[in-house]
Short mmCIF file of C-alpha atoms and ligand atoms in Angstrom, two decimals:
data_model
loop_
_atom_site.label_atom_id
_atom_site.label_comp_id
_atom_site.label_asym_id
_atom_site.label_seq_id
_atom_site.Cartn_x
_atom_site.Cartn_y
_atom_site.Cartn_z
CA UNK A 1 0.00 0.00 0.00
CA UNK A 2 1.12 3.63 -0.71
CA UNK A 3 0.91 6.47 1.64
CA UNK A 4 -2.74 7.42 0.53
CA UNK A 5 -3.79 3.98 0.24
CA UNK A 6 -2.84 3.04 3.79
CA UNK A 7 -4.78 6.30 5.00
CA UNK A 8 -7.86 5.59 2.72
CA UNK A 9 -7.89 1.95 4.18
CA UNK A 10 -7.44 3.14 7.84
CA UNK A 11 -10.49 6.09 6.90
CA UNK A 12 -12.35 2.95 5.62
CA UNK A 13 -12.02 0.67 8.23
CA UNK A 14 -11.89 2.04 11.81
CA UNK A 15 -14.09 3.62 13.36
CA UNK A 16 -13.49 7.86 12.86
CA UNK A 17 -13.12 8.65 16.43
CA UNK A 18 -9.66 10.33 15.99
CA UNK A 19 -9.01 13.44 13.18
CA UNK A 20 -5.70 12.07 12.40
CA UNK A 21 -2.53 13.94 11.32
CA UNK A 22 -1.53 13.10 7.39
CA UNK A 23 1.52 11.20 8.16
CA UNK A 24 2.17 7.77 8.08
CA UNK A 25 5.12 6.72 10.18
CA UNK A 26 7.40 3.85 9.59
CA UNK A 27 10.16 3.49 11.80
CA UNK A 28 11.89 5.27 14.77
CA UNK A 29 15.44 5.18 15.37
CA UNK A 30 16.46 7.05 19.02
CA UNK A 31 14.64 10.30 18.75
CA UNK A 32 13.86 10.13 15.53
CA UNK A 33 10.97 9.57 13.59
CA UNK A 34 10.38 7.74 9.58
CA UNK A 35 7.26 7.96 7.35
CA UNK A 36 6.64 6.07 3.98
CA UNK A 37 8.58 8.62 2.64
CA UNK A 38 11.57 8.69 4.14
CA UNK A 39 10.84 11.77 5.90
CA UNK A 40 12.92 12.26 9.00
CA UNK A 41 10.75 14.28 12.19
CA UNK A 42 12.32 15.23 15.68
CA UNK A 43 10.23 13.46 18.23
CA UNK A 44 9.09 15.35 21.02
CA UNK A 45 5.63 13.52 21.66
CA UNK A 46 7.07 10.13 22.40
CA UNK A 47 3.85 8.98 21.47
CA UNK A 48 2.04 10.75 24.36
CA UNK A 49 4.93 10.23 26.70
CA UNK A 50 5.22 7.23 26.10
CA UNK A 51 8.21 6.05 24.36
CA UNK A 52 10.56 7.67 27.04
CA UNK A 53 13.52 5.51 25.70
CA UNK A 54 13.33 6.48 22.58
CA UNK A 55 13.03 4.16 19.60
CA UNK A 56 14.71 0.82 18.77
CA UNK A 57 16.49 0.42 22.07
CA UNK A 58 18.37 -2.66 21.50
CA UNK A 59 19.07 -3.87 24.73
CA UNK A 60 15.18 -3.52 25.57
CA UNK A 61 13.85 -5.07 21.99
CA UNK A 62 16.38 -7.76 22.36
CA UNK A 63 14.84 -8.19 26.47
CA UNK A 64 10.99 -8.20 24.55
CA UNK A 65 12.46 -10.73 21.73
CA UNK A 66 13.98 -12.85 24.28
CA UNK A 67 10.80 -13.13 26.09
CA UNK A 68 8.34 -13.77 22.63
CA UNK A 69 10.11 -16.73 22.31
CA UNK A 70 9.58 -18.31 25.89
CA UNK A 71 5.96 -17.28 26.45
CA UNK A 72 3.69 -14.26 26.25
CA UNK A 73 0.32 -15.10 27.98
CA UNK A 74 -0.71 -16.89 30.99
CA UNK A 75 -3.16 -15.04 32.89
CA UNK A 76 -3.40 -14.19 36.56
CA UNK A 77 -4.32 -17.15 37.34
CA UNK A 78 -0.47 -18.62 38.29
CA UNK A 79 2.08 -17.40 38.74
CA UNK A 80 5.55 -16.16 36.16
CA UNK A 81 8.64 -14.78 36.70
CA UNK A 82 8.41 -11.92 35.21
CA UNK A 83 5.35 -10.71 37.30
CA UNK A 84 7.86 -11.31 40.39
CA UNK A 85 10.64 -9.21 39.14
CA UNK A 86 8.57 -6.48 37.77
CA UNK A 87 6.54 -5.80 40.81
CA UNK A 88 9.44 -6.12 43.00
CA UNK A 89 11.24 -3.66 40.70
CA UNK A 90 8.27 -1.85 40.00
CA UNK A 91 7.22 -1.37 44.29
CA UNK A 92 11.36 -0.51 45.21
CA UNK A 93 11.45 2.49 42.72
CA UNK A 94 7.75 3.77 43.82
CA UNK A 95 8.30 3.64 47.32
CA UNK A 96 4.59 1.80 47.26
CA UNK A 97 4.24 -1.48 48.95
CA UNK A 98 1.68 -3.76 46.88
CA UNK A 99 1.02 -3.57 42.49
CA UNK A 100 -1.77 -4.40 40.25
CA UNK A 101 -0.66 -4.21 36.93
CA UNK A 102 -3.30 -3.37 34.16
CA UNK A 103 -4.08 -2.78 30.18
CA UNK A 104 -3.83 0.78 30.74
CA UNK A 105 -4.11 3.88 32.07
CA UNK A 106 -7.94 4.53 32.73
CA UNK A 107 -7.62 0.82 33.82
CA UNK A 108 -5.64 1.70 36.82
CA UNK A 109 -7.83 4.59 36.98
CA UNK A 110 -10.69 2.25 37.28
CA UNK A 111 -8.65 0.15 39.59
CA UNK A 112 -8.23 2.79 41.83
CA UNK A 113 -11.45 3.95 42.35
CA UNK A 114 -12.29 0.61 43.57
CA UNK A 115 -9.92 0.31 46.12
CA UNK A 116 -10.87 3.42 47.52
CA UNK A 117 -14.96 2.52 47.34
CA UNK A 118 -13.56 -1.05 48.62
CA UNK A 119 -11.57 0.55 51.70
CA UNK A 120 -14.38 2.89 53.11
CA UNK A 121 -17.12 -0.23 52.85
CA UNK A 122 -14.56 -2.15 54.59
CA UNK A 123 -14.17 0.71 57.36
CA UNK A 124 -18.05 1.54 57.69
CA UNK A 125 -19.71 -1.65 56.43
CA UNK A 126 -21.59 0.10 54.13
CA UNK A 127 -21.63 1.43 50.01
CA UNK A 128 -22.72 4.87 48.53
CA UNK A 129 -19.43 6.44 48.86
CA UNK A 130 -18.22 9.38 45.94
CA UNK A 131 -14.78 10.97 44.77
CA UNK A 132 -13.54 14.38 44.68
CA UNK A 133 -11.64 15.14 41.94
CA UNK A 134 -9.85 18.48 39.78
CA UNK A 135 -11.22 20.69 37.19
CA UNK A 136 -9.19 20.23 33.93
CA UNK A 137 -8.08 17.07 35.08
CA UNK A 138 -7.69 13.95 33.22
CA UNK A 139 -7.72 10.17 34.18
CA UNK A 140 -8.93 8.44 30.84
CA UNK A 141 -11.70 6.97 28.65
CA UNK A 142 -13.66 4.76 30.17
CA UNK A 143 -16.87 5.25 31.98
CA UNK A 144 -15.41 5.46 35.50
CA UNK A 145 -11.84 7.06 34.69
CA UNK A 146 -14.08 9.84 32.31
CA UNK A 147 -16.61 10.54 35.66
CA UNK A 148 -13.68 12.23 37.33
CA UNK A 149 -12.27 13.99 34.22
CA UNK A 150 -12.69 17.67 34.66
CA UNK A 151 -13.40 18.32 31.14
CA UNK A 152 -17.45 18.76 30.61
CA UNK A 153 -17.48 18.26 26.75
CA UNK A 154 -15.45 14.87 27.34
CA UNK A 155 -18.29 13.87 29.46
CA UNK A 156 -21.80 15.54 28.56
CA UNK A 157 -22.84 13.03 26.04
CA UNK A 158 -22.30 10.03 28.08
CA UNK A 159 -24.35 10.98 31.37
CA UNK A 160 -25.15 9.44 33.91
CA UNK A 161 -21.57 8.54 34.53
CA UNK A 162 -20.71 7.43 38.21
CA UNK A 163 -22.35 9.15 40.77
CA UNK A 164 -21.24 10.91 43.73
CA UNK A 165 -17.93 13.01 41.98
CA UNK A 166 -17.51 16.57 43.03
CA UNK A 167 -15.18 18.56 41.25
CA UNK A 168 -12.88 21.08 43.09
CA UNK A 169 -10.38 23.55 41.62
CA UNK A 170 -6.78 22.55 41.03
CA UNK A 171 -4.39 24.46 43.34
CA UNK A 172 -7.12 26.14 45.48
CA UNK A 173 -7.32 23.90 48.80
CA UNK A 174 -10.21 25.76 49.90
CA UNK A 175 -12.33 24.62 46.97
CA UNK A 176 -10.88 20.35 47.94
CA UNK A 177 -12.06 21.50 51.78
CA UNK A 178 -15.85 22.46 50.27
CA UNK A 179 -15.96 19.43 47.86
CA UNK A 180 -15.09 16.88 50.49
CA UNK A 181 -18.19 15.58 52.68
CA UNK A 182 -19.02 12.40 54.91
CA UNK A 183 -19.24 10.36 52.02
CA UNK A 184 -15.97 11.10 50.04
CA UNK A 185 -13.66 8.07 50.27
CA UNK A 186 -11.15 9.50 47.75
CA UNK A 187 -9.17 12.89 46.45
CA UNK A 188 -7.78 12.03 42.93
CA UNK A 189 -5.06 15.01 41.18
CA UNK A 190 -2.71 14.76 38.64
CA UNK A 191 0.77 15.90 40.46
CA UNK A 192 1.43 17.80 37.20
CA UNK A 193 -1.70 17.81 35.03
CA UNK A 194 -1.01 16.62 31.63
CA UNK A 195 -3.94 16.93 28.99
CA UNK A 196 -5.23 19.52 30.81
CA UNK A 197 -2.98 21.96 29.82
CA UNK A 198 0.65 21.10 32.01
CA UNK A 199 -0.11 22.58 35.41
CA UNK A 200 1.86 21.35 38.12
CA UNK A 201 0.58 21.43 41.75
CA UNK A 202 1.64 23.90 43.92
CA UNK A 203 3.59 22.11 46.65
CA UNK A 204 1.25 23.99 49.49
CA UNK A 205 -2.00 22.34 47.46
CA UNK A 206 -0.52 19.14 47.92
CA UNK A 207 0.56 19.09 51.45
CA UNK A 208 -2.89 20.40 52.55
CA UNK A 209 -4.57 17.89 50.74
CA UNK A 210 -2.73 15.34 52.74
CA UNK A 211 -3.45 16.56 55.87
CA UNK A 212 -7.04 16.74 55.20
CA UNK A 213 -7.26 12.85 53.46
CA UNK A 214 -4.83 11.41 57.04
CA UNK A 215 -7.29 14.03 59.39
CA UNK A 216 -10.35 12.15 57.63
CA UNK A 217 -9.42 8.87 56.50
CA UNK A 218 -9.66 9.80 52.93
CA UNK A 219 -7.37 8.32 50.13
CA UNK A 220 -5.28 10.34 48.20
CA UNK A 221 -5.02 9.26 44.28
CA UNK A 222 -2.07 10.28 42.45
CA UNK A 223 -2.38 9.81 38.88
CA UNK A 224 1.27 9.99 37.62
CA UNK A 225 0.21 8.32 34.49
CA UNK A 226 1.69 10.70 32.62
CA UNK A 227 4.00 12.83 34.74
CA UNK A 228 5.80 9.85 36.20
CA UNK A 229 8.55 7.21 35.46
CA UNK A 230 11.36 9.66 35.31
CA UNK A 231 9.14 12.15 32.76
CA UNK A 232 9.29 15.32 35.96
CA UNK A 233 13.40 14.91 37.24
CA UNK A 234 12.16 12.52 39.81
CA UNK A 235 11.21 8.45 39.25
CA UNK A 236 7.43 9.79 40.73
CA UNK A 237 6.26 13.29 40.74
CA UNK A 238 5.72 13.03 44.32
CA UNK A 239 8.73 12.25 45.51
CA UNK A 240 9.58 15.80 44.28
CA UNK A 241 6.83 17.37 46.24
CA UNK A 242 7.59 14.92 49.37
CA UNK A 243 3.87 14.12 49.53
CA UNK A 244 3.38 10.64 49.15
CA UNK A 245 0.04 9.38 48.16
CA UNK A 246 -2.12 6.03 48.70
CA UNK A 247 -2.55 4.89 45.88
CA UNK A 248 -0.36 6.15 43.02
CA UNK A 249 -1.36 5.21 39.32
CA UNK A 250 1.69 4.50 36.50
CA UNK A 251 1.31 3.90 32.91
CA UNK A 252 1.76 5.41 29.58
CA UNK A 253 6.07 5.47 30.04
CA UNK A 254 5.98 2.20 31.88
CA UNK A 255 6.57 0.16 29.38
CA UNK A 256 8.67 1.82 27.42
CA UNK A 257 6.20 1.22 24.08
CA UNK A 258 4.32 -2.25 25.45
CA UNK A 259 0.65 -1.62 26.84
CA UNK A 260 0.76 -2.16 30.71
CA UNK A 261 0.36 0.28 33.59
CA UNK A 262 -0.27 -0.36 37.12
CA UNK A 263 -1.91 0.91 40.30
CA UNK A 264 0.02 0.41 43.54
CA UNK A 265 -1.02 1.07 47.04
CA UNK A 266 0.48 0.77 50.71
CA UNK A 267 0.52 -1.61 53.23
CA UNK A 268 -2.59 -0.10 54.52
CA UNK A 269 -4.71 0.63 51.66
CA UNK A 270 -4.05 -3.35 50.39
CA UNK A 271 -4.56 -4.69 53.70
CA UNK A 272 -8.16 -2.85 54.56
CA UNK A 273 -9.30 -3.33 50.52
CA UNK A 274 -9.34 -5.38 47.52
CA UNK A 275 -9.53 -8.98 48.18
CA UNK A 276 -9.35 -12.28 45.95
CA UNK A 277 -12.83 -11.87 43.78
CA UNK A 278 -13.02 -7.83 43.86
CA UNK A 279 -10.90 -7.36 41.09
CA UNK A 280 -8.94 -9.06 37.87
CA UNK A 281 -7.97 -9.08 34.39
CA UNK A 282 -7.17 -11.32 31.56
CA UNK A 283 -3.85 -9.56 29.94
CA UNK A 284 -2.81 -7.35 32.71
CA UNK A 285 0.34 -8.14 33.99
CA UNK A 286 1.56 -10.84 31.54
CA UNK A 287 5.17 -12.01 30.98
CA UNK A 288 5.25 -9.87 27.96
CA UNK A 289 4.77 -6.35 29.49
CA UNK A 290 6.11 -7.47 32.34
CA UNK A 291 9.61 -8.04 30.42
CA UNK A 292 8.89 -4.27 29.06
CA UNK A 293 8.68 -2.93 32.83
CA UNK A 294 11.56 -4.63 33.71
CA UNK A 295 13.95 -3.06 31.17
CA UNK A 296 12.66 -0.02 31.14
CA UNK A 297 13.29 0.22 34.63
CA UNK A 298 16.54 -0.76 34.31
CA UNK A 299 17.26 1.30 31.28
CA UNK A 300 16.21 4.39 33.17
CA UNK A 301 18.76 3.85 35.97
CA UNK A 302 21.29 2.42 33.68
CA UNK A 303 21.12 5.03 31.11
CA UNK A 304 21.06 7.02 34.03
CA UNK A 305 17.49 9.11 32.00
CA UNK A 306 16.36 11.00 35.45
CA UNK A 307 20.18 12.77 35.55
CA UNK A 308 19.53 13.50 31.98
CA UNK A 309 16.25 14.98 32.59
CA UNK A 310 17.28 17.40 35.53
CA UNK A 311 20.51 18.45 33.75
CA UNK A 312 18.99 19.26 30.40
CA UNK A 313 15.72 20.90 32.28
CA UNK A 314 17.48 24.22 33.05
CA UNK A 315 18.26 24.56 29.23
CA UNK A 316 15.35 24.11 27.33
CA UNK A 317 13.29 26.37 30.27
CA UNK A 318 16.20 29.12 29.65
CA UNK A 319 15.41 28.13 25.84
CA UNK A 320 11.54 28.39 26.01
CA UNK A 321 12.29 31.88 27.82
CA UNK A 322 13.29 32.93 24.85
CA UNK A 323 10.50 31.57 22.46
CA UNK A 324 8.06 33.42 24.93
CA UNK A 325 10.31 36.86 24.38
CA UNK A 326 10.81 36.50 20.62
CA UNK A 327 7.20 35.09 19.52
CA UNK A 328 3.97 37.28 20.29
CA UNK A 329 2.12 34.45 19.83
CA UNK A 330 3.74 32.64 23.16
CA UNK A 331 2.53 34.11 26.02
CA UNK A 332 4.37 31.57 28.94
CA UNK A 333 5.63 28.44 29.32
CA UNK A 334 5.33 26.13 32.49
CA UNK A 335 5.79 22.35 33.36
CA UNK A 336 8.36 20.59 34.88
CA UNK A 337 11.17 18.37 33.18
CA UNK A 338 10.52 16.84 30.52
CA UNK A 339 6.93 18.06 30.52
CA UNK A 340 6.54 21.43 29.38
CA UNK A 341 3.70 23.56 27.95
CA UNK A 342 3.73 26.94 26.26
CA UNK A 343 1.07 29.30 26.38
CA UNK A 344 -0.47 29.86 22.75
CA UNK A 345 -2.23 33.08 22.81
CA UNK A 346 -6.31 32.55 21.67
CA UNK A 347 -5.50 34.26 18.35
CA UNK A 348 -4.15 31.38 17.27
CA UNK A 349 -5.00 28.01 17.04
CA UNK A 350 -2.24 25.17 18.43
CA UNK A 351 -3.97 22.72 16.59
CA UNK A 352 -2.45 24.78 13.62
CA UNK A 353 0.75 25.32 15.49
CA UNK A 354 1.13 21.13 15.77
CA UNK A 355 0.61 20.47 12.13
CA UNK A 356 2.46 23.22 10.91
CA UNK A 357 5.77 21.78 13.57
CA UNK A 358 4.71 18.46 12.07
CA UNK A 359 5.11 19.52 8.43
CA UNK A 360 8.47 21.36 9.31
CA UNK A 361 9.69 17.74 10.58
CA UNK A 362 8.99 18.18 14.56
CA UNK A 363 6.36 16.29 16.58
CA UNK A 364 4.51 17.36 19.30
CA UNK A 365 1.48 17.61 21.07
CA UNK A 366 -1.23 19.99 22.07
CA UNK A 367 -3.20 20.02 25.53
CA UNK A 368 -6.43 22.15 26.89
CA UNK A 369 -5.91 25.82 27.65
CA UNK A 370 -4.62 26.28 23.95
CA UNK A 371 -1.07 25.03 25.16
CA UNK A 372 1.66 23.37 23.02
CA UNK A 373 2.62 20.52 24.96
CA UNK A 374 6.45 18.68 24.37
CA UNK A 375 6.59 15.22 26.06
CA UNK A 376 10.16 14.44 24.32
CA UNK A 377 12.09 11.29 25.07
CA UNK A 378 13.98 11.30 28.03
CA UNK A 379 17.27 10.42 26.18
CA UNK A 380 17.27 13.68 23.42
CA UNK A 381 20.37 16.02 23.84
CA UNK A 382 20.87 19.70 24.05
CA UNK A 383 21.62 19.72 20.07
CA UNK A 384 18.03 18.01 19.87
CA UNK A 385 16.66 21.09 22.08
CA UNK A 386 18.04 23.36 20.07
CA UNK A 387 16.57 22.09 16.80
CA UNK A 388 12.90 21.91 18.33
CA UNK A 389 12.98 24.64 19.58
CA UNK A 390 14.30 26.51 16.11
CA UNK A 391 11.48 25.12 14.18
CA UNK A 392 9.05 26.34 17.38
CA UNK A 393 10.54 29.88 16.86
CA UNK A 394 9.92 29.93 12.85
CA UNK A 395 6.75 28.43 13.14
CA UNK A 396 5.27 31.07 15.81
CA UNK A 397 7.21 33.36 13.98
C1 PLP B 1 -3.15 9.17 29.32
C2 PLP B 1 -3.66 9.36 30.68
C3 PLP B 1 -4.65 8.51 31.23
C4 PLP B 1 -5.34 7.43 30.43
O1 PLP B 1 -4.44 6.47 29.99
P1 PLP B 1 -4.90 5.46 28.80
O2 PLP B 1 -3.75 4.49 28.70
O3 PLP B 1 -5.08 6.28 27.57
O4 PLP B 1 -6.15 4.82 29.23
C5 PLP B 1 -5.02 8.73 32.54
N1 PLP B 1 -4.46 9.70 33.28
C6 PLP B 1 -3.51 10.53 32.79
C7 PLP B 1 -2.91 11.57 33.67
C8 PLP B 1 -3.09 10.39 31.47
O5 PLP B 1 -2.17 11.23 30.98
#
């Protein structure tokens, strides 16, 4: 198939639930991206923050190969190797004591939300408990992880969702303090909100919020989904703000490219919770992902990717000083690490912005609040900084 053909087919076939860019990729080499053509494109998307490695990797396609050939599937229902090693690895570099790995990201989401409704019917002895969560959040797709996603237009056409979720503003404690009642049994924030427009918490925010969940027995969700695994200078957002949730949710960068994430709790959130016929999956945790988590966790340390992160962050904030001061059309920039978001003004569309970067041979991403959002791999260099943000500058320009 040529380039059109393979979008015609796709157009054809699935279901039109994404307005895709006109690019057909190929291959990826490091931070580098291929289409049909040949075209070469700076990636700094990593496939929604995903592919934090960067592409072709051999030591962690030759740990994936390795593991194709011995087995792939098992289900939960015995036990592999590779489920042992990757939650141990997975629970020392959290700082969490106990991991369910899942399909996804809105799966932990889901995950989560039933630990925390499973915890306060264990504590009271009774159901009809609801969650608080942020405006402009975002936790995911299904019909549970989309009920506490702070975006209305995400969920309007799908009501009734789950009951019970009161939304509070991000960074305003006073507005969490309001929300919460006698029937909360959760708080659920983004440490550094991604889709909704890369907003980190205010350290303050945070520590309040845990004072009020210990004071009331609530549990606090972090959904580091997409600000964790290395992506903020730290191996968990948290750990940065030294706040530590009770549940903390990982995916998307997990790993590395493979479909797996994982919700983890502490001693005292598995002990008072989930038991053996509250929860499950078919895939989730199998020795193929599993072998994913396990090198990209030791890739990360090895490659020594968080060091990376904190000693290139300094640069490209100095550098998207300068977009803000040379383009009209940038009004800030905020984030933290590797996840950083400039301000578009309203004049302009980023939607635009994206496809024009794309077409100049740079990916990236967009996120709510008209923000141009870079997720890069955590391996590019300062030269790569310097070309993304070049093509940034002539394309605002
Ligand atoms: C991407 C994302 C999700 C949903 O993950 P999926 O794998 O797409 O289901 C949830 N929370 C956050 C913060 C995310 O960035």
């Amino acid at each position: 198939m040529n380039t059109k053909q393979i979008i015609d087919t796709t157009e054809d076939n699935c279901f039109h639930v994404y307005n895709r860019f006109d690019v057909v990729f190929d291959r990826g080499e490091g931070v580098k991206l291929y289409d049909t053509d040949g075209k070469e494109y700076l990636d700094f998307a990593s496939g929604i923050g995903v592919t934090a490695l960067g592409y072709n990797n051999k030591e962690f396609n030759d740990a994936i190969k390795a593991q194709v050939d011995k087995l792939y599937h098992i289900s939960n229902l015995y036990y592999h190797p590779n489920l042992a090693s990757a939650s141990k690895a997975l629970c020392d570099i959290s700082g969490m004591d106990k991991a369910f790995f899942t399909n996804s990201g809105a799966e932990a989401v889901e995950g989560a939300i039933k630990t925390a409704k499973k915890y306060a019917f264990s504590k009271s002895g009774h159901n009809g408990y609801g969650i608080v969560a942020m405006e402009n959040s975002f936790h995911g797709r299904t019909v549970g992880a989309l009920s506490v996603t702070g975006t209305e237009s995400y969920r309007n056409p799908f009501y009734p969702l789950m009951d019970k979720v009161t939304f509070a503003k991000f960074n305003d404690y006073a507005s969490v303090e309001a929300a919460v009642d006698d029937d909360t049994c959760a708080i659920i924030i983004e440490p550094v909100q991604g889709e909704g427009g890369v907003t980190p918490a205010d350290k303050d925010f945070l520590v309040k919020v845990r004072e009020l969940s210990d004071k009331l027995d609530i549990l606090l969700i972090f959904d580091e989904i997409q600000c964790g695994m290395g992506r903020t200078g730290d191996v968990y957002a948290y750990m940065g703000y030294g706040v530590k949730p009770d549940i903390l949710l990982t995916a998307k960068a997990l790993g590395g490219g493979l479909p797996i994430g994982a919700f983890l709790v502490t001693d005292k959130v598995a002990k008072n919770s989930l038991t053996p016929g509250d929860h499950g999956t078919t895939y989730g945790g199998n020795p193929l992902c599993c072998a994913a988590v396990n090198a990209s966790i030791d890739l990360m340390s090895k490659n020594k990717l968080i060091e990376n992160v904190n000693s290139l962050t300094p640069y490209l904030e100095e550098k998207l000083d300068e977009v803000v001061s040379k383009c009209h059309n940038a009004i800030a920039h905020r984030g933290k690490g590797f996840m950083q978001g400039l301000v578009i003004d309203d004049k302009v569309k980023v939607g635009d912005i994206v496809k024009k970067c794309l077409s100049e041979g740079l990916v990236v991403l967009s996120a709510g609040g008209n923000v141009l959002r870079l997720l890069p791999p955590l391996v590019i260099t300062k030269e790569d900084i310097d070309k993304a943000i070049d093509i940034i500058v002539r394309v605002l320009q």
